mmCIF file of C-alpha atoms and ligand atoms in Angstrom:
data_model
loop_
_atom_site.group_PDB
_atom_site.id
_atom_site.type_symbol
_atom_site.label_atom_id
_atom_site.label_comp_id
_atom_site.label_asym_id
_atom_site.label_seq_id
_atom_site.Cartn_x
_atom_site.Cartn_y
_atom_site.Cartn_z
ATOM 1 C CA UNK A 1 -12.724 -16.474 -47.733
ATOM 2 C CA UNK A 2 -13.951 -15.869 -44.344
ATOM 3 C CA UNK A 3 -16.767 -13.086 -45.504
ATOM 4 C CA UNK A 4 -15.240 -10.622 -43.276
ATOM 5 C CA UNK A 5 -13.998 -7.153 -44.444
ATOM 6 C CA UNK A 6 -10.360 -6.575 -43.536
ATOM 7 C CA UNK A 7 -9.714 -5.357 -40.040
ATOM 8 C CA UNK A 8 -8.426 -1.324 -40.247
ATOM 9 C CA UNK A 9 -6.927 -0.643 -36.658
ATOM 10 C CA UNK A 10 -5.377 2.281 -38.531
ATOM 11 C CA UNK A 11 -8.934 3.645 -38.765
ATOM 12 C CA UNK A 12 -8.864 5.126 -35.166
ATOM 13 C CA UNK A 13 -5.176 6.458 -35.506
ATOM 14 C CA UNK A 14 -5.895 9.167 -38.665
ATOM 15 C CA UNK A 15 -6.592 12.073 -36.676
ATOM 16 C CA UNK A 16 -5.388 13.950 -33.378
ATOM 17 C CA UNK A 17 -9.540 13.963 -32.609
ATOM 18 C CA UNK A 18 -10.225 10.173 -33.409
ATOM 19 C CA UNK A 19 -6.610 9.777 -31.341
ATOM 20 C CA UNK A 20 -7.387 11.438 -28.607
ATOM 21 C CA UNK A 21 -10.789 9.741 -28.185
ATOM 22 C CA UNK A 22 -9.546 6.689 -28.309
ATOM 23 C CA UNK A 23 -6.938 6.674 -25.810
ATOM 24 C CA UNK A 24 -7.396 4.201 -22.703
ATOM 25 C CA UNK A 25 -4.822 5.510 -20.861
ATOM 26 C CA UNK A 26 -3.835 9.536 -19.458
ATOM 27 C CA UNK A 27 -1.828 11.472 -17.361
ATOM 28 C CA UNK A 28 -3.186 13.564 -14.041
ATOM 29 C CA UNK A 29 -1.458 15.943 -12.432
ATOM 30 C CA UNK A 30 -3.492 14.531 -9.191
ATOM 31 C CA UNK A 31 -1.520 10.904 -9.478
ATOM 32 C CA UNK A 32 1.591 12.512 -9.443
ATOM 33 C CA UNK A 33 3.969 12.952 -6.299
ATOM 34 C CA UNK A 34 6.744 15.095 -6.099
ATOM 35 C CA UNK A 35 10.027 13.935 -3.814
ATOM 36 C CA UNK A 36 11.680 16.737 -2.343
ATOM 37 C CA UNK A 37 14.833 16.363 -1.107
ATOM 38 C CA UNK A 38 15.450 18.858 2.267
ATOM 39 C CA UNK A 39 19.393 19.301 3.701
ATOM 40 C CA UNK A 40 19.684 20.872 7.157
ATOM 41 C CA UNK A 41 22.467 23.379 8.143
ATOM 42 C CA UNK A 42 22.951 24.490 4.558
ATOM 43 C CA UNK A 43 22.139 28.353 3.378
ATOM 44 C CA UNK A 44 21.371 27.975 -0.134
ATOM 45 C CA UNK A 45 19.967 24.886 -2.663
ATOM 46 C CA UNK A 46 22.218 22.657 -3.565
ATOM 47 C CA UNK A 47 22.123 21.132 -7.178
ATOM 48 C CA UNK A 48 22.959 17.667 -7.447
ATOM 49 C CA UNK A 49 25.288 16.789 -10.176
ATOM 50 C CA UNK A 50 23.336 13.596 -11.393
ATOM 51 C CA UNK A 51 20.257 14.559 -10.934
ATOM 52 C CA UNK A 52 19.891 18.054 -13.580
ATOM 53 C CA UNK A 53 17.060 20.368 -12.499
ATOM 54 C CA UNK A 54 16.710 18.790 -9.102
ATOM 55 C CA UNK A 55 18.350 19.950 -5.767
ATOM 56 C CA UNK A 56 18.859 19.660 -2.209
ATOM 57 C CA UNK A 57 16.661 22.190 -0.808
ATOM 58 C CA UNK A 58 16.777 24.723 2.588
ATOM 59 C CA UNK A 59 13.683 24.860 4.828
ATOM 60 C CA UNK A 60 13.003 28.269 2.954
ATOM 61 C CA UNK A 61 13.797 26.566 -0.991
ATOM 62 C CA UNK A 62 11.316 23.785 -0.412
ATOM 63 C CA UNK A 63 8.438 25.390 0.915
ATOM 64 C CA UNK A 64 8.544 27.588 -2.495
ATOM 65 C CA UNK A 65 8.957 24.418 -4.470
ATOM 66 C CA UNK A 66 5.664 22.828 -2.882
ATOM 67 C CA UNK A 67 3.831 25.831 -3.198
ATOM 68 C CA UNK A 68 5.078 26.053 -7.355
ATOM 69 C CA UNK A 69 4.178 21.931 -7.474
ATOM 70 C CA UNK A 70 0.452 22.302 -5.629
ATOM 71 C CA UNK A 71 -0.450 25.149 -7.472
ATOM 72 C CA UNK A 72 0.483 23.350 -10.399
ATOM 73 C CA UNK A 73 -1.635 20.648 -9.252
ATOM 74 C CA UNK A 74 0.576 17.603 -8.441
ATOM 75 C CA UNK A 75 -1.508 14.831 -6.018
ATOM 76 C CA UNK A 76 0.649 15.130 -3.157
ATOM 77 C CA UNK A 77 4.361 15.502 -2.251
ATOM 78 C CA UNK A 78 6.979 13.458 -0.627
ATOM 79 C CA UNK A 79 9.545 14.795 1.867
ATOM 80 C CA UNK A 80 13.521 13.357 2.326
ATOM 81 C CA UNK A 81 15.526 14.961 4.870
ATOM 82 C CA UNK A 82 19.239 14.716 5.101
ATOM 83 C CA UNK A 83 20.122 15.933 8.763
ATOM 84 C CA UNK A 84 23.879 18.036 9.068
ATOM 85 C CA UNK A 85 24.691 15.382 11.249
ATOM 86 C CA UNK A 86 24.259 11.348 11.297
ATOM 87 C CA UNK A 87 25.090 8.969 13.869
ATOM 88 C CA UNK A 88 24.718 5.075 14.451
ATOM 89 C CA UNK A 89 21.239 4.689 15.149
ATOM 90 C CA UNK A 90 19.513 8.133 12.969
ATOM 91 C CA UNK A 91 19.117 10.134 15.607
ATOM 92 C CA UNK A 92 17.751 13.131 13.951
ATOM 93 C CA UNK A 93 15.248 10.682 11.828
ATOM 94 C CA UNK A 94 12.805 10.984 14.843
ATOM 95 C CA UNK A 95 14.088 14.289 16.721
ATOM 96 C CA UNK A 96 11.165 16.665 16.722
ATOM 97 C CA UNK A 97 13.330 19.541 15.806
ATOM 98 C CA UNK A 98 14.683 17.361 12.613
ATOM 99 C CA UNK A 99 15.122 18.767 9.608
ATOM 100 C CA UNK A 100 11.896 16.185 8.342
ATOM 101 C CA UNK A 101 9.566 17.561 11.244
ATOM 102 C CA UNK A 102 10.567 20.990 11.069
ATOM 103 C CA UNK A 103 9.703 21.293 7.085
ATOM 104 C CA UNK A 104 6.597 18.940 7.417
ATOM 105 C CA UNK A 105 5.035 21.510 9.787
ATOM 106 C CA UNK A 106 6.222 24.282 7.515
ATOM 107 C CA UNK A 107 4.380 22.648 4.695
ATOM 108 C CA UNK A 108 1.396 21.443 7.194
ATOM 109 C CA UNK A 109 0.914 25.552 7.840
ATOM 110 C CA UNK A 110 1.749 26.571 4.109
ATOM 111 C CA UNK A 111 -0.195 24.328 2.124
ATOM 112 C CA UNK A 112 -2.161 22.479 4.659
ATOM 113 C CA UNK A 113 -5.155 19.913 3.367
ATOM 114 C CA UNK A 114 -4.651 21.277 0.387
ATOM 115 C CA UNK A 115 -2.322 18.553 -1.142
ATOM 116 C CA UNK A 116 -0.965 15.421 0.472
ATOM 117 C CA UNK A 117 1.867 15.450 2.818
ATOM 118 C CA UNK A 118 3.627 12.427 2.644
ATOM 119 C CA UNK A 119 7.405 11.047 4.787
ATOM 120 C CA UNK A 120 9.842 9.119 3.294
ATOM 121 C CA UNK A 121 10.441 6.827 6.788
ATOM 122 C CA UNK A 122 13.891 5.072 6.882
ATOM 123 C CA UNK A 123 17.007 5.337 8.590
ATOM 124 C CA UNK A 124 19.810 5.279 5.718
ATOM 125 C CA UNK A 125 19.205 9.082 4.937
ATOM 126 C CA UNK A 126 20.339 9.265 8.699
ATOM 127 C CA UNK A 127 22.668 6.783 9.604
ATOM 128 C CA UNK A 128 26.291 7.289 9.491
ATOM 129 C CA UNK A 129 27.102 3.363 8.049
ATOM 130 C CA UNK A 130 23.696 4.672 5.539
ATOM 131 C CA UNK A 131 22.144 1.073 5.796
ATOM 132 C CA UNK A 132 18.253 1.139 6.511
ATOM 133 C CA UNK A 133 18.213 0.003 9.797
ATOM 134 C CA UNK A 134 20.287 -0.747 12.985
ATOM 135 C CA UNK A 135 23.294 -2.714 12.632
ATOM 136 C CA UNK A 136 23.994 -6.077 14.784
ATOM 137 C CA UNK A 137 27.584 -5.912 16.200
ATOM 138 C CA UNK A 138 28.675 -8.273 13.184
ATOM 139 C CA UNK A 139 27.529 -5.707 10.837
ATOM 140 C CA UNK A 140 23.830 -7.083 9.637
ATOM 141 C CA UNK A 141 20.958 -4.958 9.470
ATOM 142 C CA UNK A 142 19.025 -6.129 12.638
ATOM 143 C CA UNK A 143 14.788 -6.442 11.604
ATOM 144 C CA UNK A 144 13.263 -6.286 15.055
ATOM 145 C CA UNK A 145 15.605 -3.583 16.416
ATOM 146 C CA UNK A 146 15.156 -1.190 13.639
ATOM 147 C CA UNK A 147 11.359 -1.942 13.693
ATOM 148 C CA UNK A 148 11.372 0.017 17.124
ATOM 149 C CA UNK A 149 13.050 2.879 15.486
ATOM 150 C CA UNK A 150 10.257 2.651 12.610
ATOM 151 C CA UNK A 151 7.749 2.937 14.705
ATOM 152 C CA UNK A 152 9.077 6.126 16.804
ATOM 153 C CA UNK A 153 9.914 7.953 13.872
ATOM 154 C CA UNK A 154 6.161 7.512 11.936
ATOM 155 C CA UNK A 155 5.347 9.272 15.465
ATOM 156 C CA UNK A 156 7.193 12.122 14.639
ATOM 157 C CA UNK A 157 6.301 12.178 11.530
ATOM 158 C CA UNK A 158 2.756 12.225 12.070
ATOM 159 C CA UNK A 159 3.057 14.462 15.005
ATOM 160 C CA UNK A 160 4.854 16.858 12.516
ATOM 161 C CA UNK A 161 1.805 17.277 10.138
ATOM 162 C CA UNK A 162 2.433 13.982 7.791
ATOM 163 C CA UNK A 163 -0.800 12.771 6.109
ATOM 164 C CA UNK A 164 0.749 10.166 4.984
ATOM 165 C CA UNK A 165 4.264 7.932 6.221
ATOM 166 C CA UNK A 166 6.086 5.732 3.594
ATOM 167 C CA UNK A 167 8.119 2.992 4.905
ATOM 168 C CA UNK A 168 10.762 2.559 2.517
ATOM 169 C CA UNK A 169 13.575 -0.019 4.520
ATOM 170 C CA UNK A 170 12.067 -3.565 3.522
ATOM 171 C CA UNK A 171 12.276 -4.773 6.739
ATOM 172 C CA UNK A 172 9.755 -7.671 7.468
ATOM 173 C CA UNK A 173 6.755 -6.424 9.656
ATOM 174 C CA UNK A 174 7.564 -2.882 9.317
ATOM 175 C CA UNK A 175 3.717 -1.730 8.068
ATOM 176 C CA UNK A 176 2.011 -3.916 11.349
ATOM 177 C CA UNK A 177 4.772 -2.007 13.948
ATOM 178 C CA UNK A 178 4.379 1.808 12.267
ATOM 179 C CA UNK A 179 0.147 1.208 12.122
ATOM 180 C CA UNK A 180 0.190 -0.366 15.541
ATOM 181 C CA UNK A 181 2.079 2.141 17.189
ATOM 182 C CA UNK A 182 -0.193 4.872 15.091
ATOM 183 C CA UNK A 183 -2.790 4.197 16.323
ATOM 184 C CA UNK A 184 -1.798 3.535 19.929
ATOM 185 C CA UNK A 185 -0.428 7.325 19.975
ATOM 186 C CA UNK A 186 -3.787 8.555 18.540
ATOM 187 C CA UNK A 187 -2.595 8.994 14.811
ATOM 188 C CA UNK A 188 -5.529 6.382 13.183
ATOM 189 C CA UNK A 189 -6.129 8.572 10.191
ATOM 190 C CA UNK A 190 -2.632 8.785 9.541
ATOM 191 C CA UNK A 191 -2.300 6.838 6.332
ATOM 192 C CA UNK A 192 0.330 4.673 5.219
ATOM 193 C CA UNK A 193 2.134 4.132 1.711
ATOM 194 C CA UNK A 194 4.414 0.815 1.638
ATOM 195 C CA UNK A 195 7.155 0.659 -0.185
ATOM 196 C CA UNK A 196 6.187 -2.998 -0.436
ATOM 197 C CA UNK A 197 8.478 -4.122 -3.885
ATOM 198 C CA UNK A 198 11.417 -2.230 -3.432
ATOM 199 C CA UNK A 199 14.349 -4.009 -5.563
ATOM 200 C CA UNK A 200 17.916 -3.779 -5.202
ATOM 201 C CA UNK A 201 18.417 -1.423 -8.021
ATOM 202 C CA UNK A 202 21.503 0.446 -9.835
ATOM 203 C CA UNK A 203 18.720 2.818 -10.840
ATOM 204 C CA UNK A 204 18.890 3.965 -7.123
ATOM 205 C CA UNK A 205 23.055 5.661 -7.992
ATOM 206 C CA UNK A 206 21.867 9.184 -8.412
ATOM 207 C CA UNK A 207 19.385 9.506 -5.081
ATOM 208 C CA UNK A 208 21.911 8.309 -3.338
ATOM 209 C CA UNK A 209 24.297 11.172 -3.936
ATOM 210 C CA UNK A 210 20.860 13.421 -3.624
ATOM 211 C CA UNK A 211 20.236 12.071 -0.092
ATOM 212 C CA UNK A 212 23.907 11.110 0.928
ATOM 213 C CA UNK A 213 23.068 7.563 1.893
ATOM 214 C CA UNK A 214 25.187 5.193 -0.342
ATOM 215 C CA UNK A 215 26.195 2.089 1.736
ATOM 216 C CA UNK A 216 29.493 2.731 3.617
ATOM 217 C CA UNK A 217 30.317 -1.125 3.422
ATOM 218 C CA UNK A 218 28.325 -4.078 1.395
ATOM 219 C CA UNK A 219 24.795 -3.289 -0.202
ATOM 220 C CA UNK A 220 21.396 -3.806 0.243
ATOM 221 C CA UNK A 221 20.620 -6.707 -1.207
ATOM 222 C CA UNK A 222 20.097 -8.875 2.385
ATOM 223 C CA UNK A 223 16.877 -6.465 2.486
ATOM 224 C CA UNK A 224 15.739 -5.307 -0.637
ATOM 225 C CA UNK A 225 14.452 -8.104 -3.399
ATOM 226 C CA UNK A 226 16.074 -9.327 -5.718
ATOM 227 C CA UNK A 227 15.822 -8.429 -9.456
ATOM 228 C CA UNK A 228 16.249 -11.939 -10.405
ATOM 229 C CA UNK A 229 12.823 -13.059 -8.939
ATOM 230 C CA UNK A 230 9.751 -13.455 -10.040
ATOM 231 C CA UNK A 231 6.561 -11.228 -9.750
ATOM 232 C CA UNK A 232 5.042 -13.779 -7.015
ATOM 233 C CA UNK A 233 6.986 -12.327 -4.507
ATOM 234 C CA UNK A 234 6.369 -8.744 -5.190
ATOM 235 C CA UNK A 235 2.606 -9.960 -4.860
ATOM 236 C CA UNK A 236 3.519 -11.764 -1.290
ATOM 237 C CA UNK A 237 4.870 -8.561 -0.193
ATOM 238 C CA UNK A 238 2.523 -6.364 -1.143
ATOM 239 C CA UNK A 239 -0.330 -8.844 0.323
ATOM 240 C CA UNK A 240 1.860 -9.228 3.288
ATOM 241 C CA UNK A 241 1.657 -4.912 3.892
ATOM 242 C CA UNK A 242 -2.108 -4.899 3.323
ATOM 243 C CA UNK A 243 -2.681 -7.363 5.738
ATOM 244 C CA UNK A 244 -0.710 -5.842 8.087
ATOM 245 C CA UNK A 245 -2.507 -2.431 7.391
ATOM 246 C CA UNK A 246 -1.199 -0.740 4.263
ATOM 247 C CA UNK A 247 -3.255 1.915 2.848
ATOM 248 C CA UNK A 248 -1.457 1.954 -0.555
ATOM 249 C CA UNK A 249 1.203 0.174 -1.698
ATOM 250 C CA UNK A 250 4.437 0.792 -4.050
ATOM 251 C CA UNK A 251 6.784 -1.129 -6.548
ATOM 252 C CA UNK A 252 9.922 0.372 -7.160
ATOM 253 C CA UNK A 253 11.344 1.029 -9.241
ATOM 254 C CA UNK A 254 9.192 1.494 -12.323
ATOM 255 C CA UNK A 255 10.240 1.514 -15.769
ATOM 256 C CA UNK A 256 12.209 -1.602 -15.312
ATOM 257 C CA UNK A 257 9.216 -3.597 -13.389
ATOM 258 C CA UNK A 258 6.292 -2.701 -15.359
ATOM 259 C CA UNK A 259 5.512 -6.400 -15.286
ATOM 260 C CA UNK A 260 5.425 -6.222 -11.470
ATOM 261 C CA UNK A 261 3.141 -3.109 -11.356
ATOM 262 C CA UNK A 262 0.797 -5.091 -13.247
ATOM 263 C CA UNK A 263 1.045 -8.020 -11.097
ATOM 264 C CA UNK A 264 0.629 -6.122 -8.067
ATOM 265 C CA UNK A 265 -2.356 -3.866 -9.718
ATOM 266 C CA UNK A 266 -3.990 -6.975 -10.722
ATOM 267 C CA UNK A 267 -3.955 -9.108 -6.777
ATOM 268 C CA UNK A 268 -4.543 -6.082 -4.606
ATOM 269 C CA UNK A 269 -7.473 -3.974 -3.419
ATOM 270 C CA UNK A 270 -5.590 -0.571 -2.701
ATOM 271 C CA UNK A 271 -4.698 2.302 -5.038
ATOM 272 C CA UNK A 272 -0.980 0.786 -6.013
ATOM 273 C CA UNK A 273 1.896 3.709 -6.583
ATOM 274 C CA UNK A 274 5.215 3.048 -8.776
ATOM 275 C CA UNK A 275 8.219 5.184 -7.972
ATOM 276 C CA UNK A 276 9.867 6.438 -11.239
ATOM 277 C CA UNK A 277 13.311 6.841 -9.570
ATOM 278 C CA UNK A 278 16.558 9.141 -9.914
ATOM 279 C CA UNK A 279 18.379 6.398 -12.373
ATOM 280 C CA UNK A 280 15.044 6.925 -14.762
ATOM 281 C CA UNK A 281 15.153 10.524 -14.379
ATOM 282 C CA UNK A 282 19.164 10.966 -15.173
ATOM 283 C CA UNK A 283 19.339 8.276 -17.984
ATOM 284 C CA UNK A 284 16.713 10.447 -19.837
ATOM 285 C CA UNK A 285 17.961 13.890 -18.790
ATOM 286 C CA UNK A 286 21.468 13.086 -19.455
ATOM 287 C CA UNK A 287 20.086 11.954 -23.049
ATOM 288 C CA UNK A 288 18.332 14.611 -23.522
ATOM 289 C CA UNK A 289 21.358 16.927 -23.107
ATOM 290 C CA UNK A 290 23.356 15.209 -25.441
ATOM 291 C CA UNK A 291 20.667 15.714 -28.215
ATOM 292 C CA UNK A 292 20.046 11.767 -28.475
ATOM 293 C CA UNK A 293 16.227 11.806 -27.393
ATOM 294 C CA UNK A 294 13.162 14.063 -27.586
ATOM 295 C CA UNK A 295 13.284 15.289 -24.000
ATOM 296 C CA UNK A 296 9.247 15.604 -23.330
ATOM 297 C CA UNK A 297 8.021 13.090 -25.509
ATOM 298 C CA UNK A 298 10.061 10.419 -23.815
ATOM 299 C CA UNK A 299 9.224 11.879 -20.597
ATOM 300 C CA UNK A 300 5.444 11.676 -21.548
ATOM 301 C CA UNK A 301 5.717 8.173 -22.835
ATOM 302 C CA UNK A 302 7.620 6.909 -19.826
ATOM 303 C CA UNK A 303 4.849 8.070 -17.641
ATOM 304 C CA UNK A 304 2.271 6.787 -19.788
ATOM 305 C CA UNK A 305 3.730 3.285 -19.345
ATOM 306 C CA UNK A 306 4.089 3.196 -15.972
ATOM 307 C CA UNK A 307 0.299 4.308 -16.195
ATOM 308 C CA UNK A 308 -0.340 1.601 -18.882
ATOM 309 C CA UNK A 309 0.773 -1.201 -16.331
ATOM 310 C CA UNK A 310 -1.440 -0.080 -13.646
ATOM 311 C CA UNK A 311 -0.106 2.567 -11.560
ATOM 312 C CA UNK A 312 -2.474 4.608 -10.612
ATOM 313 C CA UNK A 313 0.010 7.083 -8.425
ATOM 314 C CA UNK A 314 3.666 7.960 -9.339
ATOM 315 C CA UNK A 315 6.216 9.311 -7.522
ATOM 316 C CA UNK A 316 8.105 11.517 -9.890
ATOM 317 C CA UNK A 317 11.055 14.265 -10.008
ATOM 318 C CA UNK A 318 9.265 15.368 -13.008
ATOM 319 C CA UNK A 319 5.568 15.546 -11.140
ATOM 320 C CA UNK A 320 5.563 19.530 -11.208
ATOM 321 C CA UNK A 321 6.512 20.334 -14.314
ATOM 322 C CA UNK A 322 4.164 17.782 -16.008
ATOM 323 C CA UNK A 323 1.513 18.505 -13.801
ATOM 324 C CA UNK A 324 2.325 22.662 -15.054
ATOM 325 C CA UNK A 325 2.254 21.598 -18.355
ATOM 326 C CA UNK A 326 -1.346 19.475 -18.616
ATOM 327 C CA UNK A 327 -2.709 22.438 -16.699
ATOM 328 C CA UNK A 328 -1.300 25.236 -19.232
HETATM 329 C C1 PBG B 401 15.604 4.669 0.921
HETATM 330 C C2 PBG B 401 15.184 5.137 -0.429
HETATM 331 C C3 PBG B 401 15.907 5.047 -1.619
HETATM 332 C C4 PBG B 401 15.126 5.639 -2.608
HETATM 333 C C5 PBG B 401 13.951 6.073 -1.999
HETATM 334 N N1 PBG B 401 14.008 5.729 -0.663
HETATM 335 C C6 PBG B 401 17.278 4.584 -1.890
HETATM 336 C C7 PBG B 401 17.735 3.255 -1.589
HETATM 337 O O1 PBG B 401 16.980 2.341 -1.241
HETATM 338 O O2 PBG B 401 18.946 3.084 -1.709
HETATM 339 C C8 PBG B 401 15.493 5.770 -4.054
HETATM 340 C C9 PBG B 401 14.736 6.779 -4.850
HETATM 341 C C10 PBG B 401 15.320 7.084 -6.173
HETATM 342 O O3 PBG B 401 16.296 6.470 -6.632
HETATM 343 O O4 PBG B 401 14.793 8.010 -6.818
HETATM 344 N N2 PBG B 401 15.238 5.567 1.930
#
């Protein structure tokens, strides 16, 4: 006999009320970011077939889409361009008149201040081999080189109205060469999101029809990290990009790497983003459709976990129409 009464955890469970007081953990439409996904030279949207409910948009589409999503209060949007036509080296990635710059300063005179502009900034959405970066003449993705390209296109991005450029490649040094050259073109308050713990995922398939950048030859795994390691090295990385001048930093993907969210929550001093990406999204849609899953509710409680680990911003296809339905 210990003298204690029995512990009742159940006692703050028996109502909604008592429920809803108690919960630790919540959903904002401001912490969520919708990726768009912008095509040049076509005339209408076009759906993409593993990805239900999200498309390829026109310059005209997406600036209707970011209107819907701010006014339904998402935190800030991020922009993917897929140019009509690729070459070696992503040309269009940093031509002013790219499909990128041309919708960021639609958006930049639509919506303005009034959300948060942000640029996916890689090359494989504009290559025509759709690695991340340059290729050495033997076929590897060359760092250094593809660092100068980096750096040129956060120019144009910033130039085009982003608040915000997110370096998604993994290449080593690739937050010190964007922020140096930033700032030497007079773009200091441009902000920078790293995709700091980017993993060689399957969970990447359906973007990659979305954005037409699947890997002619080999993979990514020479750039992006490894599933099979631990947490420490998500935490290197992500120190690594804050040294170097990253003003948030991401882990991606999410559901699978809650443990690294945590672990990257827990060691750094920035807000810390998770990308819920296109394989999360399709595995529950395509559930949903057959009937096997409660579509919102496992929506709701995926979010909430990515939340749970430490998140405090996530990049989701779902942003709007959450962010619609906690403001309704
Ligand atoms: C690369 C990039 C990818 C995603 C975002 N940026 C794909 C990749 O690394 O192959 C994936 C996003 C998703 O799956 O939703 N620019």
């Amino acid at each position: 006999m210990t003298g204690f009464p029995a512990a009742r955890p159940r006692r703050l469970r028996r109502t909604p009320a008592l429920r809803r007081l108690a919960a630790q953990v919540s959903l904002s439409p401001a912490g969520l970011v919708l990726p768009v996904f912008v095509k040049g030279g076509i005339g209408e949207p076009q759906p993409i077939a593993s990805m239900p409910g999200v498309v390829q948009h026109t310059r005209e589409s997406v600036r209707k889409a970011v209107v819907e999503a701010v006014e339904a209060g998402v935190g800030g949007v991020i922009v993917f361009g897929i140019p009509a036509v690729k070459d070696a080296r992503g040309s269009a990635a940093d031509d002013p008149d790219g499909i990128v710059q041309v919708v960021l300063r639609d958006l930049a005179a639509e919506v303005g201040d009034r959300t948060v502009l942000m640029a996916d900034l890689c090359l494989d959405e504009y290559t025509d081999h759709g690695h991340c970066g340059l290729l050495t003449d033997g076929g590897e993705v060359d760092n250094d080189a593809t660092l100068e390209r980096y750096a040129s296109i956060a120019l144009a991005q910033a130039a085009a109205g982003a608040h915000v450029v997110a370096p998604s490649g993994m290449m080593d040094g690739q937050v010190g060469a964007i922020r140096t050259a930033l700032d030497g073109a007079g773009f200091g308050d441009v902000a920078i999101l790293a995709y700091s713990a980017k993993f060689a995922s399957a969970f990447y398939g359906p973007f990659r029809d979305a954005a037409e950048c699947a890997p002619q030859f080999g993979d990514r795994a020479s750039y992006q990290q490894d599933p099979a390691r631990s947490a420490d090295e998500a935490v290197r990385e992500a120190l690594l990009d804050v040294a170097e001048g990253a003003d948030m930093v991401m882990v991606k993907p999410a559901v699978g790497y809650l443990d690294v969210v945590r672990r990257v929550r827990d060691s750094v001093d920035v807000p810390v983003a998770a990308y819920n990406v296109s394989g999360e999204y399709a595995m529950v849609e395509a559930a949903a459709a057959n009937g096997w899953i409660d579509r919102d509710r496992a929506i709701r409680e995926l979010l909430l976990s990515i939340r749970r680990a430490g998140a405090d911003v996530v990049l989701t296809y779902w942003a709007a129409e959450i962010a619609q339905s906690i403001s309704d």
